[in-house]
Coordinates of C-alpha atoms in Angstrom, one line a residue:
M1 CA 5.4 -1.3 -25.1
T2 CA 4.0 -3.0 -27.7
E3 CA 0.7 -3.5 -30.0
P4 CA -1.7 -4.5 -27.3
E5 CA -3.0 -7.8 -29.5
A6 CA 0.7 -9.0 -29.7
V7 CA -0.3 -9.4 -26.0
G8 CA -3.7 -11.6 -26.1
L9 CA -5.6 -7.5 -25.4
S10 CA -8.1 -5.8 -27.8
S11 CA -6.8 -2.2 -28.6
E12 CA -10.3 -1.6 -29.1
R13 CA -11.5 -2.5 -26.1
L14 CA -8.3 -0.9 -24.0
E15 CA -9.3 2.4 -25.7
R16 CA -12.2 2.2 -23.7
I17 CA -10.3 3.5 -20.9
V18 CA -9.2 6.9 -22.1
P19 CA -12.9 8.2 -22.4
W20 CA -13.3 7.1 -19.1
M21 CA -10.1 9.5 -17.7
Q22 CA -11.5 11.9 -19.7
R23 CA -14.4 12.1 -18.1
Y24 CA -13.6 12.4 -14.7
V25 CA -10.9 15.2 -15.0
E26 CA -13.5 17.3 -17.6
T27 CA -16.5 17.1 -14.5
G28 CA -13.6 18.1 -11.8
Q29 CA -13.7 14.8 -9.8
L30 CA -10.5 15.0 -10.8
A31 CA -7.1 17.1 -11.6
G32 CA -5.5 14.1 -13.5
L33 CA -4.6 10.3 -13.4
S34 CA -2.3 8.2 -15.4
V35 CA -2.9 3.9 -16.2
L36 CA -0.2 1.4 -16.6
V37 CA -1.6 -2.5 -18.1
S38 CA 1.3 -4.6 -18.7
R39 CA 1.2 -8.2 -20.5
R40 CA 3.1 -10.7 -20.9
G41 CA 6.3 -8.9 -20.1
R42 CA 5.1 -5.5 -22.4
I43 CA 2.9 -2.6 -21.7
A44 CA -0.1 -2.8 -23.7
F45 CA -1.2 0.8 -22.6
R46 CA -0.3 3.9 -21.4
R47 CA -2.0 6.8 -20.6
A48 CA -1.7 9.3 -18.8
H49 CA -4.5 12.4 -18.9
G50 CA -5.1 15.9 -17.3
L51 CA -3.3 18.4 -15.0
A52 CA -0.8 16.8 -12.1
D53 CA -1.4 20.6 -10.4
L54 CA -3.9 22.8 -11.4
A55 CA -2.6 26.0 -9.7
R56 CA 0.1 25.7 -11.6
G57 CA -1.3 24.0 -15.3
T58 CA 1.3 20.8 -14.6
P59 CA 0.1 18.1 -17.0
M60 CA -0.3 15.0 -15.4
A61 CA 2.8 12.6 -17.0
D62 CA 4.1 9.4 -18.1
D63 CA 7.3 10.0 -15.1
T64 CA 4.7 12.2 -12.7
I65 CA 5.5 11.9 -9.0
V66 CA 2.7 11.1 -6.5
R67 CA 2.2 10.0 -2.9
I68 CA 1.7 6.7 -3.3
Y69 CA 0.2 6.1 0.4
S70 CA -0.4 2.5 1.6
M71 CA 1.2 1.2 -2.1
T72 CA 4.7 1.3 0.5
K73 CA 3.7 -1.6 2.2
P74 CA 4.3 -4.2 0.2
L75 CA 8.3 -3.1 -0.1
T76 CA 8.0 -2.3 3.4
S77 CA 7.1 -6.2 3.7
T78 CA 9.5 -6.8 1.0
A79 CA 12.3 -5.8 2.9
I80 CA 11.0 -7.6 6.8
L81 CA 10.9 -11.0 4.6
M82 CA 14.2 -10.2 2.9
L83 CA 15.4 -10.6 6.7
Y84 CA 13.2 -13.9 7.4
E85 CA 15.3 -15.4 4.5
E86 CA 18.1 -14.9 5.9
G87 CA 16.9 -16.9 9.0
L88 CA 17.3 -14.2 11.4
F89 CA 13.6 -14.4 12.8
Q90 CA 10.2 -17.6 11.8
L91 CA 6.7 -16.0 10.7
D92 CA 5.2 -17.1 14.2
D93 CA 8.0 -15.6 16.2
P94 CA 7.0 -13.0 19.5
I95 CA 8.0 -9.0 17.9
T96 CA 9.0 -8.6 21.8
R97 CA 12.1 -10.4 20.8
H98 CA 12.9 -7.4 19.0
L99 CA 10.9 -5.0 20.0
P100 CA 10.4 -5.3 24.7
E101 CA 8.0 -2.2 24.5
F102 CA 5.4 -4.5 23.2
R103 CA 5.7 -6.7 25.8
D104 CA 2.1 -7.2 28.4
M105 CA -0.3 -5.5 25.9
R106 CA -3.6 -5.5 27.2
V107 CA -6.6 -5.1 24.7
F108 CA -9.7 -2.5 25.0
T109 CA -13.1 -3.8 26.4
G110 CA -14.8 -0.4 27.1
G111 CA -15.1 2.8 29.1
S112 CA -13.8 6.2 28.0
R113 CA -10.9 7.8 26.2
G114 CA -10.3 9.1 30.5
K115 CA -10.6 5.8 31.9
W116 CA -10.5 3.2 29.9
E117 CA -10.8 -1.1 30.9
S118 CA -8.8 -3.7 29.3
V119 CA -8.0 -7.3 29.8
P120 CA -4.4 -8.9 29.2
A121 CA -3.8 -10.0 25.7
E122 CA -3.7 -13.9 25.5
R123 CA -0.1 -13.3 23.6
D124 CA 2.3 -11.7 21.9
I125 CA 2.1 -10.2 18.5
T126 CA 4.0 -12.4 15.5
F127 CA 5.9 -10.9 13.0
R128 CA 2.8 -13.2 11.1
D129 CA 0.2 -11.1 13.4
L130 CA 1.5 -7.9 11.2
L131 CA 2.2 -8.7 8.2
T132 CA -1.4 -10.2 7.7
H133 CA -3.1 -6.9 9.2
T134 CA -4.3 -9.4 12.4
S135 CA -2.5 -7.5 15.8
G136 CA -4.7 -5.2 16.8
L137 CA -3.1 -2.4 16.1
T138 CA -5.1 0.7 14.8
Y139 CA -5.0 3.4 12.9
G140 CA -5.8 6.9 14.4
F141 CA -7.0 8.9 11.4
M142 CA -10.1 5.9 11.6
D143 CA -12.0 8.0 14.1
S144 CA -14.4 5.3 14.8
T145 CA -13.4 3.7 18.3
L146 CA -11.2 5.3 21.2
V147 CA -8.8 3.5 21.0
D148 CA -8.2 5.3 16.8
G149 CA -9.2 8.4 19.7
M150 CA -5.7 7.6 22.0
Y151 CA -3.9 7.3 18.7
R152 CA -4.5 10.8 18.1
D153 CA -3.9 12.0 21.6
G154 CA -1.0 10.2 21.8
G155 CA 0.5 11.5 18.9
V156 CA 0.2 8.2 17.3
D157 CA 0.9 9.8 13.3
F158 CA 3.9 8.3 11.2
Q159 CA 2.9 10.6 8.8
T160 CA 3.0 13.8 10.3
A161 CA 5.7 13.0 12.9
E162 CA 8.8 14.5 12.9
T163 CA 10.5 12.5 16.1
S164 CA 11.7 9.0 15.5
L165 CA 10.9 5.8 13.9
A166 CA 11.4 4.5 17.1
D167 CA 9.4 7.1 19.0
V168 CA 6.2 6.5 17.1
V169 CA 6.5 2.8 17.8
A170 CA 7.2 3.5 21.0
R171 CA 3.7 5.0 21.7
A172 CA 2.0 3.1 20.1
A173 CA 3.2 -0.1 22.5
R174 CA 2.2 2.2 25.4
M175 CA -2.0 2.3 23.7
P176 CA -3.9 -0.5 24.3
L177 CA -4.8 -2.9 21.7
L178 CA -8.7 -3.2 19.6
A179 CA -9.0 -6.6 19.3
Q180 CA -6.6 -10.1 20.7
P181 CA -3.5 -11.4 18.1
G182 CA -4.8 -13.0 15.8
A183 CA -8.3 -12.7 16.2
E184 CA -9.1 -10.0 13.7
W185 CA -8.1 -8.2 10.7
N186 CA -8.0 -4.7 11.5
Y187 CA -5.6 -2.4 8.7
S188 CA -3.4 -0.5 10.7
I189 CA 0.2 0.3 11.6
A190 CA 1.2 -2.5 11.4
T191 CA 3.5 -2.2 8.3
D192 CA 4.8 0.6 10.3
V193 CA 5.6 -1.4 13.1
L194 CA 7.3 -3.5 10.5
G195 CA 9.3 -0.5 8.6
R196 CA 10.7 -1.0 12.7
L197 CA 11.3 -4.6 13.3
V198 CA 13.5 -3.7 10.1
E199 CA 15.8 -1.9 11.0
V200 CA 16.6 -3.4 14.7
I201 CA 17.5 -6.8 13.7
A202 CA 19.2 -4.7 10.4
G203 CA 20.9 -2.4 12.4
Q204 CA 20.8 -0.3 10.2
P205 CA 18.3 2.9 9.5
F206 CA 15.1 1.5 8.0
D207 CA 14.7 4.1 4.7
D208 CA 18.7 3.1 4.3
F209 CA 17.5 -0.4 3.9
L210 CA 14.8 0.0 1.5
R211 CA 17.0 2.6 0.0
E212 CA 19.9 0.2 -0.8
R213 CA 17.9 -3.5 -0.3
I214 CA 15.4 -3.0 -2.9
I215 CA 15.1 0.7 -4.6
R216 CA 18.2 0.7 -6.2
P217 CA 18.9 -2.4 -7.0
L218 CA 14.9 -2.5 -8.4
G219 CA 16.2 0.6 -10.3
M220 CA 13.2 2.4 -8.9
V221 CA 14.9 5.7 -10.0
D222 CA 12.0 8.2 -8.3
T223 CA 10.8 6.2 -5.6
D224 CA 11.7 8.2 -2.0
F225 CA 10.1 8.8 1.0
H226 CA 11.2 12.6 -0.3
V227 CA 10.8 14.1 -3.5
P228 CA 14.3 16.1 -3.6
A229 CA 14.1 20.0 -4.8
D230 CA 15.5 19.4 -9.0
R231 CA 12.5 17.0 -8.9
L232 CA 9.6 19.1 -7.8
G233 CA 8.8 20.1 -11.0
R234 CA 7.4 16.8 -11.8
F235 CA 5.2 16.6 -8.6
A236 CA 1.6 16.2 -8.4
S237 CA -0.4 18.2 -5.7
N238 CA -2.6 16.2 -3.8
Y239 CA -6.3 17.3 -3.3
V240 CA -9.8 16.5 -2.0
R241 CA -13.0 17.2 -3.1
G242 CA -14.7 20.0 -0.8
A243 CA -18.2 20.5 0.9
D244 CA -19.1 22.4 -2.8
G245 CA -18.2 19.0 -4.2
R246 CA -15.1 21.4 -6.2
L247 CA -10.8 20.1 -5.5
T248 CA -9.2 21.7 -3.1
L249 CA -5.8 21.3 -2.5
I250 CA -4.6 19.7 0.6
D251 CA -1.1 19.1 0.0
D252 CA 1.3 21.5 -2.4
A253 CA 3.3 20.0 -4.6
V254 CA 6.7 22.5 -4.0
D255 CA 5.6 23.5 -0.2
G256 CA 4.5 20.9 1.3
R257 CA 5.5 18.1 3.1
Y258 CA 7.0 15.8 0.6
A259 CA 10.3 19.1 -0.2
R260 CA 11.8 17.8 2.4
P261 CA 13.3 14.6 4.3
R262 CA 10.8 13.3 6.1
G263 CA 11.3 12.6 10.2
V264 CA 10.2 9.6 9.8
P265 CA 10.2 6.6 7.5
S266 CA 6.1 5.3 7.2
G267 CA 6.5 1.8 6.0
G268 CA 2.8 1.9 6.2
G269 CA 2.3 5.2 3.3
G270 CA 5.2 7.4 3.0
L271 CA 7.0 6.7 0.0
V272 CA 6.3 9.0 -2.9
S273 CA 6.6 6.7 -6.9
T274 CA 6.4 6.6 -11.0
A275 CA 4.2 4.8 -13.0
A276 CA 7.5 3.5 -14.1
D277 CA 9.3 3.0 -10.9
Y278 CA 6.5 0.7 -9.3
A279 CA 6.3 -1.1 -12.4
R280 CA 9.3 -3.0 -12.1
F281 CA 8.4 -3.6 -8.5
C282 CA 5.5 -5.2 -10.2
R283 CA 7.7 -7.2 -12.1
F284 CA 9.9 -8.8 -9.6
I285 CA 6.7 -9.6 -8.0
L286 CA 5.1 -11.7 -11.5
G287 CA 9.1 -13.2 -11.7
R288 CA 8.9 -14.3 -8.7
G289 CA 11.7 -12.6 -5.9
E290 CA 13.7 -11.7 -9.9
L291 CA 13.3 -8.3 -11.7
D292 CA 15.9 -8.4 -14.9
G293 CA 18.6 -10.6 -13.3
V294 CA 18.5 -9.1 -9.5
R295 CA 17.0 -11.6 -6.7
L296 CA 16.0 -10.5 -3.8
L297 CA 13.4 -13.1 -2.7
G298 CA 13.3 -16.4 -3.3
R299 CA 10.8 -18.2 -5.5
K300 CA 9.2 -19.9 -2.4
T301 CA 9.1 -17.0 -0.6
V302 CA 6.7 -15.0 -2.6
E303 CA 4.9 -18.1 -2.7
L304 CA 3.6 -17.6 0.5
M305 CA 3.8 -13.8 0.6
T306 CA 0.8 -14.2 -2.0
S307 CA -0.9 -17.3 -0.7
N308 CA -4.1 -16.3 1.8
H309 CA -3.1 -16.4 5.5
L310 CA -6.5 -15.6 6.9
R311 CA -9.0 -18.1 8.0
G312 CA -11.4 -17.4 5.3
D313 CA -11.7 -13.9 3.6
L314 CA -11.4 -10.3 5.3
A315 CA -15.2 -10.6 5.9
D316 CA -15.1 -13.7 8.3
M317 CA -11.8 -11.4 10.2
G318 CA -14.5 -9.8 13.0
Q319 CA -16.4 -6.4 11.2
P320 CA -13.0 -4.6 9.2
R321 CA -14.0 -1.0 9.2
F322 CA -11.3 0.6 6.7
S323 CA -9.2 -0.7 4.4
E324 CA -8.2 -0.9 0.1
S325 CA -9.4 -3.7 -0.9
S326 CA -13.4 -4.7 -0.8
Y327 CA -13.7 -7.5 2.0
S328 CA -16.1 -9.7 1.0
G329 CA -14.1 -12.5 -1.7
I330 CA -10.8 -11.2 -0.9
G331 CA -8.5 -12.8 1.9
F332 CA -4.4 -11.1 2.8
G333 CA -1.1 -12.6 2.3
L334 CA 1.7 -11.7 3.4
G335 CA 1.6 -7.3 2.1
F336 CA -1.5 -7.3 0.2
S337 CA -4.9 -8.6 -0.9
V338 CA -5.2 -11.7 -2.3
M339 CA -8.4 -12.4 -4.9
L340 CA -10.0 -15.7 -3.5
D341 CA -13.5 -15.6 -5.2
P342 CA -14.1 -13.6 -8.1
A343 CA -18.2 -13.5 -8.1
K344 CA -18.1 -13.2 -4.0
A345 CA -16.0 -10.1 -4.9
Q346 CA -18.5 -9.1 -7.7
I347 CA -16.1 -7.8 -9.1
L348 CA -13.9 -9.0 -12.8
G349 CA -10.2 -11.2 -11.2
T350 CA -8.1 -14.1 -10.9
P351 CA -7.7 -16.2 -7.6
G352 CA -4.4 -15.1 -7.2
E353 CA -4.0 -12.3 -8.1
V354 CA -2.5 -9.9 -6.0
A355 CA -3.8 -5.9 -5.0
W356 CA -3.3 -2.9 -3.4
G357 CA -4.4 0.9 -2.9
G358 CA -3.3 4.0 -1.5
A359 CA -4.8 6.4 0.4
A360 CA -4.7 9.2 -2.2
S361 CA -6.8 6.6 -4.5
T362 CA -3.6 5.1 -6.6
A363 CA -3.5 0.9 -6.9
F364 CA -2.0 -2.0 -7.6
W365 CA -2.8 -5.6 -9.4
I366 CA -1.1 -8.4 -10.4
D367 CA -2.9 -11.7 -11.9
P368 CA 0.0 -13.8 -12.2
A369 CA -2.5 -16.5 -13.5
E370 CA -2.8 -13.9 -16.6
D371 CA 1.0 -12.9 -16.0
L372 CA -0.9 -9.0 -16.1
F373 CA -0.5 -6.0 -13.8
V374 CA -2.2 -2.3 -13.8
I375 CA -1.7 0.4 -12.0
L376 CA -3.7 3.5 -11.7
L377 CA -1.7 6.8 -10.1
T378 CA -4.0 10.1 -9.1
Q379 CA -3.7 12.3 -6.1
L380 CA -7.4 12.9 -3.6
M381 CA -8.0 11.7 -0.1
P382 CA -9.5 9.8 0.3
S383 CA -9.6 6.7 -1.7
S384 CA -13.4 6.5 -1.5
A385 CA -14.2 9.2 -2.8
L386 CA -14.9 7.5 -6.2
P387 CA -15.2 3.8 -7.6
L388 CA -12.4 4.1 -9.7
R389 CA -10.7 0.9 -9.0
R390 CA -13.2 -1.3 -9.1
E391 CA -14.5 0.2 -12.6
L392 CA -10.6 0.4 -14.2
R393 CA -10.7 -3.8 -13.8
V394 CA -13.8 -4.2 -15.4
L395 CA -12.0 -1.9 -18.4
T396 CA -9.5 -3.9 -18.2
Y397 CA -9.9 -7.7 -17.7
A398 CA -12.5 -6.5 -20.8
A399 CA -9.8 -6.4 -22.9
L400 CA -8.3 -9.5 -22.5
T401 CA -8.6 -11.7 -26.0
E402 CA -6.2 -14.7 -25.2

């Protein structure tokens, strides 16, 4: 910790975050939340407010463990790029070299769930397509297309399946694509497929690779695909707002799905973590692939990872139906969003800033130009329920003094 003024931030303005946090808890919109702001390698603001578990009265704390869902994606992207640096594939290689089940894919063009029409995919899906969510894959939970429905009917759900990563990926390969590979940006199970590619290429279970090659080397001591019994007391419950507007439990901290090892380690959304742990990952990205003398990626790889790989912003790439980001002024790199134009995005920020969030309203962003990162943790689904991320951006950037 350091005084905010020592790193070019205003204490008075950062303190505006406190009543903002209190308002969401006291009005019953959130059970609890925590915020961490770091600049120039020092933590300038760190507060927790409210409860991690309403029924048990467990306070939200600095070391509360939460479901980070899609904030898992940047770690999975890091894993596949570590193998890329070992010369084991190129970004424009077809994934069929390692996952032959994705050969001869079809692209949905119309019809009904029972009798759908399609055309052949013009080319195979590449590693880059998966990293940038331009593969043509989708998510079943979005329930906005017939293909989404096919995913649900076919058991393509990496959060609930208890078979294996290989099995769920194989089910996905039997479904039609939503668009031609490379043509549109569609948020999807692409990062889960990357997790399967990690284990095929590395010859090691994906969750073991992530623990041994990334989580432990970075010192992320509370990050895993489940919560051990001796840490369940620090785990937050997950909520949704009911029809009456009150918080309703959807996954209990002690008796829920994360209290035991998961059958399928989801590279797209399976991890739990803490603010301290995820701060170490943010420092690793700000350190351009290195943290405390441990280098996992080369500097040029991180530069490529944090560059926009789309032809314009997300709004230029078809009609995105869902993501953990707005569309205008925001591009996408190899694993997270990239700020292109704050004016177009209509939010405070810096070109080159990278970010993403999770389904339970968690979020992070890393601003290399300002040597800044911010982490927001809470447990409310869906992430679109409240404008937490945009409000916290304004509160944080308004505190910059130099």
